[in-house]
Amino acid sequence: MFKKKPNIKPLAPLRSSDRRKVADQIIANFSIATPSEESGDKVENGHDTTTIGIGAIRNSLLPENSQSARFTTTAGKDLKQVSGTVYVGAHPGEEQRVLWIKLEDRLIPTVYTLWRNPRIVPLLHTPDIVLQKVRGGADLMTPGLARGPPFPSGAVKDSVVAVASLEKPTVPMVVGTCQMDVASLQEVRGAKGHAIRGDHWHGDEIWMWSSGGRVGGQAPDDLPAWDSGDDRSALANKLDGAAIEDSDDEHGQGGVPVHQEPVEDPKLVARNDFVEGEDGKPYEEIGVDQKEFSTKEIDDIFWNAFLYGLHHFRSTNKSDSHHGLKFPVNQSAVISNLVLPFLPITTPAQAASLNIKKTSWKNAKKFIKALEKSKLVKSKDRDGGECVLLDIDFEDPAVTGFVPYRLPKKDATGAESGGGEGGKAGTAGISPSDDSVGQKLSKVELYKPKESLAAIFSAASASHHVLYLPAELRPIVNAYIESEKLLSDTNKRLVNLNPVLANAVFDGSSALDREVLAKGSVPRDALIDRILKSCALYWVILRNDATRDQVKANAGHAPKVHITLETRSGNKTVTKLSGVETFYIQPQALAEELQKSCASSTSVNQLAGSSPKKPVMEVMVQGPQKDAVIKALEKRGVSRQWVEVTDKTKGKKK
């Protein structure tokens, strides 16, 4: 369907309520396991209650800050026009990708969603040579089905399924729709008919789409969570042949037969990814069908996760007296930075079991009070009932003697308000792909002489077509003065005007010009300043060791980063930020950091009025977050002088 590039309209932000509706529709349509009790997205004291459960599942399926857009394309042999909606989002540390496609009332996941959310659709298999044809737009014919029968029970007619190759049986590469009841097939050898219609695949234009203009994401080598646990040796022996129908088949035979010897798939070995530099006993993976944790077990897991968080910050920020934390720390930040990244969650089933509401404390505030009772922390209640941490005892024996356990990467789940990445949490949740943190920037102003000044530069054997620094212009002007012998005999600081200077520099349009022309001389410094003003101004932003010859100069004054504080919905303040692309900053990565450091929701949208060909993105953060935004910019080399702040809540410009 997306072999040709679809026409996607500008993206629009997806409201939180709409995002939850879409996520809940996905959960219902695909029968995804959810917590037994309702957790919702509750808001307490102006902050999102940090929970794992249905919120984590929603966030894994459709992350916060997701956007949507209408699209049109053509499909089928008759090139029938098709329209629908794409849902675009970015998981922590990743760039925006199309995650879901909506056609009429059907929601279809992309391969990016399936790589992060295993087993939400039935997975079928076919030989790699057949899969290559399917990824070219052909339908998968019934004889091309491998590793069955039996086939997954959910692969019924009109259901959404994924297709993987026998060579990489745990990595979905095609998403399609069943054209028949595949689950009821008793034999595929010699059978006829279309089994799967490919709707989207790795390599099509939807896979290629990116907000940053980059190519599509690389497919993983192995996704053990997609392993169905079937006896693959027995199933592989049933494979005798396969066939597909290619839309370009000249003979109209309904497919190209593919024959191969029975293949025994390699045995998959479960993979664990751990926190770098930390060894310990592996944490046992919890299966979907295993018994839920008891309340005491959940309490112990949350407690150990907090100790793990303290151990991590203590070992990675040894030189800092507070080990990378800035006090006071609000209760949302405690959970999102010190607990969630260190919970052993690998599946939605585990996310459903490990829920703060299923602990004996029931919420973050009571959890912090329990920590204070054990003398691990000091806390204080603020107005409105919010609890904040004032101090942490990093030298407590429970912290210094903590033995870390192995943590899998959070590939399949994450917290609604931002989780962590395998325990590698930073002090502000910096994305590992954000290479702008720590960069050194310098702003350089350059001057290009106008045509009227050509005689001055020619006399000094210099080109007037080159961009110059102010310090480079001074010796050129001095060389011209000396070559024309324009220095005053009585005062070496004065330069006598000749016809070239009088016409090219002082045109008599102002009172100062007329005064200089009447005197017939001008101070040398004033002459150089006037020549600078006569030149066209250009600018470049140099990053790290780059030179101005390596960066294209832009005409005019150097832009600034704009921060705007506005009041919305009566009394809610938001902070808007735009213009960061000029300073080599990725808006999406910056939004992810601000979401965690400010414990607020963020969104990234195209700035109103910016060119669609070269869009400028606007980051919006809930709340008055000017100081946090400036701090994040300074970490990326942006000087405070390059930032312009407008406070519309007070009606004045700062």
PDB file of C-alpha atoms in Angstrom, residues 185-299:
ATOM      1  CA  LEU A 185      -5.825 -24.467   7.650  1.00  0.00           C
ATOM      2  CA  GLN A 186      -5.004 -28.166   7.947  1.00  0.00           C
ATOM      3  CA  GLU A 187      -2.538 -28.301   5.054  1.00  0.00           C
ATOM      4  CA  VAL A 188      -0.697 -25.692   2.962  1.00  0.00           C
ATOM      5  CA  ARG A 189       1.137 -27.979   0.529  1.00  0.00           C
ATOM      6  CA  GLY A 190      -0.619 -27.738  -2.830  1.00  0.00           C
ATOM      7  CA  ALA A 191      -3.188 -25.266  -1.483  1.00  0.00           C
ATOM      8  CA  LYS A 192      -4.226 -22.215  -3.478  1.00  0.00           C
ATOM      9  CA  GLY A 193      -5.353 -18.742  -2.613  1.00  0.00           C
ATOM     10  CA  HIS A 194      -4.176 -15.473  -1.159  1.00  0.00           C
ATOM     11  CA  ALA A 195      -3.258 -15.864   2.510  1.00  0.00           C
ATOM     12  CA  ILE A 196      -1.949 -12.426   3.517  1.00  0.00           C
ATOM     13  CA  ARG A 197      -2.260  -9.007   1.893  1.00  0.00           C
ATOM     14  CA  GLY A 198       0.700  -6.815   2.814  1.00  0.00           C
ATOM     15  CA  ASP A 199      -0.391  -3.441   4.171  1.00  0.00           C
ATOM     16  CA  HIS A 200       2.996  -2.182   5.389  1.00  0.00           C
ATOM     17  CA  TRP A 201       6.523  -3.544   5.527  1.00  0.00           C
ATOM     18  CA  HIS A 202      10.112  -2.804   6.424  1.00  0.00           C
ATOM     19  CA  GLY A 203      11.385  -0.742   3.488  1.00  0.00           C
ATOM     20  CA  ASP A 204       8.199   1.027   2.372  1.00  0.00           C
ATOM     21  CA  GLU A 205       7.523   4.757   2.514  1.00  0.00           C
ATOM     22  CA  ILE A 206       5.837   4.623   5.930  1.00  0.00           C
ATOM     23  CA  TRP A 207       8.937   2.892   7.334  1.00  0.00           C
ATOM     24  CA  MET A 208      11.050   5.555   5.611  1.00  0.00           C
ATOM     25  CA  TRP A 209       9.156   8.548   7.065  1.00  0.00           C
ATOM     26  CA  SER A 210      11.046  10.581   9.684  1.00  0.00           C
ATOM     27  CA  SER A 211      10.585  14.057  11.130  1.00  0.00           C
ATOM     28  CA  GLY A 212      14.357  14.556  10.950  1.00  0.00           C
ATOM     29  CA  GLY A 213      14.704  13.396   7.346  1.00  0.00           C
ATOM     30  CA  ARG A 214      16.715  10.294   8.281  1.00  0.00           C
ATOM     31  CA  VAL A 215      16.319   6.899   6.647  1.00  0.00           C
ATOM     32  CA  GLY A 216      14.175   4.238   8.246  1.00  0.00           C
ATOM     33  CA  GLY A 217      15.246   2.494  11.432  1.00  0.00           C
ATOM     34  CA  GLN A 218      17.313  -0.663  11.275  1.00  0.00           C
ATOM     35  CA  ALA A 219      15.501  -3.887  12.069  1.00  0.00           C
ATOM     36  CA  PRO A 220      16.764  -5.678  15.208  1.00  0.00           C
ATOM     37  CA  ASP A 221      18.590  -8.973  14.821  1.00  0.00           C
ATOM     38  CA  ASP A 222      16.533 -10.794  17.415  1.00  0.00           C
ATOM     39  CA  LEU A 223      13.456 -10.133  19.563  1.00  0.00           C
ATOM     40  CA  PRO A 224      13.192 -13.064  21.994  1.00  0.00           C
ATOM     41  CA  ALA A 225       9.865 -11.835  23.370  1.00  0.00           C
ATOM     42  CA  TRP A 226       8.278 -12.720  19.999  1.00  0.00           C
ATOM     43  CA  ASP A 227       9.337 -16.351  20.418  1.00  0.00           C
ATOM     44  CA  SER A 228       6.101 -18.327  20.617  1.00  0.00           C
ATOM     45  CA  GLY A 229       7.835 -21.300  22.213  1.00  0.00           C
ATOM     46  CA  ASP A 230       6.607 -23.735  19.545  1.00  0.00           C
ATOM     47  CA  ASP A 231       8.583 -26.836  18.591  1.00  0.00           C
ATOM     48  CA  ARG A 232      10.157 -25.307  15.552  1.00  0.00           C
ATOM     49  CA  SER A 233      12.050 -28.419  14.441  1.00  0.00           C
ATOM     50  CA  ALA A 234       8.837 -30.375  13.975  1.00  0.00           C
ATOM     51  CA  LEU A 235       7.102 -27.490  12.266  1.00  0.00           C
ATOM     52  CA  ALA A 236      10.025 -26.839   9.909  1.00  0.00           C
ATOM     53  CA  ASN A 237       9.945 -30.438   8.685  1.00  0.00           C
ATOM     54  CA  LYS A 238       6.449 -29.857   7.371  1.00  0.00           C
ATOM     55  CA  LEU A 239       7.680 -27.157   4.998  1.00  0.00           C
ATOM     56  CA  ASP A 240       7.840 -28.492   1.469  1.00  0.00           C
ATOM     57  CA  GLY A 241       7.312 -25.539  -0.794  1.00  0.00           C
ATOM     58  CA  ALA A 242       6.028 -22.000  -0.942  1.00  0.00           C
ATOM     59  CA  ALA A 243       4.512 -19.652  -3.467  1.00  0.00           C
ATOM     60  CA  ILE A 244       3.606 -16.005  -3.706  1.00  0.00           C
ATOM     61  CA  GLU A 245       1.633 -13.903  -6.106  1.00  0.00           C
ATOM     62  CA  ASP A 246       3.614 -11.025  -7.593  1.00  0.00           C
ATOM     63  CA  SER A 247       1.719  -8.076  -8.975  1.00  0.00           C
ATOM     64  CA  ASP A 248       4.228  -7.897 -11.853  1.00  0.00           C
ATOM     65  CA  ASP A 249       3.749 -11.559 -12.921  1.00  0.00           C
ATOM     66  CA  GLU A 250       3.509 -11.493 -16.699  1.00  0.00           C
ATOM     67  CA  HIS A 251       2.111 -15.012 -17.062  1.00  0.00           C
ATOM     68  CA  GLY A 252      -0.796 -14.553 -14.695  1.00  0.00           C
ATOM     69  CA  GLN A 253      -0.176 -17.912 -13.051  1.00  0.00           C
ATOM     70  CA  GLY A 254      -1.082 -16.572  -9.630  1.00  0.00           C
ATOM     71  CA  GLY A 255       2.377 -16.760  -8.120  1.00  0.00           C
ATOM     72  CA  VAL A 256       5.984 -17.848  -8.400  1.00  0.00           C
ATOM     73  CA  PRO A 257       6.672 -21.308  -6.947  1.00  0.00           C
ATOM     74  CA  VAL A 258       9.526 -21.496  -4.487  1.00  0.00           C
ATOM     75  CA  HIS A 259      10.920 -24.900  -3.476  1.00  0.00           C
ATOM     76  CA  GLN A 260      13.426 -25.584  -0.768  1.00  0.00           C
ATOM     77  CA  GLU A 261      14.572 -28.418   1.405  1.00  0.00           C
ATOM     78  CA  PRO A 262      13.178 -28.690   4.924  1.00  0.00           C
ATOM     79  CA  VAL A 263      15.089 -26.315   7.170  1.00  0.00           C
ATOM     80  CA  GLU A 264      15.601 -26.632  10.882  1.00  0.00           C
ATOM     81  CA  ASP A 265      15.611 -23.184  12.453  1.00  0.00           C
ATOM     82  CA  PRO A 266      18.487 -22.303  14.787  1.00  0.00           C
ATOM     83  CA  LYS A 267      17.625 -22.516  18.445  1.00  0.00           C
ATOM     84  CA  LEU A 268      16.953 -19.110  19.882  1.00  0.00           C
ATOM     85  CA  VAL A 269      18.772 -18.226  23.066  1.00  0.00           C
ATOM     86  CA  ALA A 270      17.088 -15.735  25.390  1.00  0.00           C
ATOM     87  CA  ARG A 271      18.917 -12.445  25.400  1.00  0.00           C
ATOM     88  CA  ASN A 272      19.570 -10.215  28.410  1.00  0.00           C
ATOM     89  CA  ASP A 273      20.838  -6.637  28.229  1.00  0.00           C
ATOM     90  CA  PHE A 274      22.306  -5.295  31.413  1.00  0.00           C
ATOM     91  CA  VAL A 275      23.327  -2.035  32.998  1.00  0.00           C
ATOM     92  CA  GLU A 276      26.853  -1.353  31.820  1.00  0.00           C
ATOM     93  CA  GLY A 277      29.550  -2.146  34.377  1.00  0.00           C
ATOM     94  CA  GLU A 278      27.192  -3.723  36.893  1.00  0.00           C
ATOM     95  CA  ASP A 279      27.096  -7.483  37.430  1.00  0.00           C
ATOM     96  CA  GLY A 280      24.800  -9.506  39.565  1.00  0.00           C
ATOM     97  CA  LYS A 281      22.366 -12.371  39.581  1.00  0.00           C
ATOM     98  CA  PRO A 282      19.939 -12.239  36.669  1.00  0.00           C
ATOM     99  CA  TYR A 283      16.423 -11.184  37.487  1.00  0.00           C
ATOM    100  CA  GLU A 284      14.018 -13.933  36.530  1.00  0.00           C
ATOM    101  CA  GLU A 285      11.743 -12.967  33.667  1.00  0.00           C
ATOM    102  CA  ILE A 286       8.066 -13.105  34.515  1.00  0.00           C
ATOM    103  CA  GLY A 287       5.993 -14.892  31.899  1.00  0.00           C
ATOM    104  CA  VAL A 288       2.624 -13.689  30.768  1.00  0.00           C
ATOM    105  CA  ASP A 289       0.902 -16.726  32.206  1.00  0.00           C
ATOM    106  CA  GLN A 290       2.777 -16.750  35.514  1.00  0.00           C
ATOM    107  CA  LYS A 291       1.123 -15.904  38.770  1.00  0.00           C
ATOM    108  CA  GLU A 292       0.928 -12.255  39.759  1.00  0.00           C
ATOM    109  CA  PHE A 293       3.185 -10.931  42.499  1.00  0.00           C
ATOM    110  CA  SER A 294       1.847 -10.709  46.004  1.00  0.00           C
ATOM    111  CA  THR A 295       1.625  -7.310  47.691  1.00  0.00           C
ATOM    112  CA  LYS A 296       4.725  -8.049  49.772  1.00  0.00           C
ATOM    113  CA  GLU A 297       6.677  -9.070  46.672  1.00  0.00           C
ATOM    114  CA  ILE A 298       5.683  -5.849  44.891  1.00  0.00           C
ATOM    115  CA  ASP A 299       6.712  -3.847  47.979  1.00  0.00           C
TER     116      ASP A 299
END
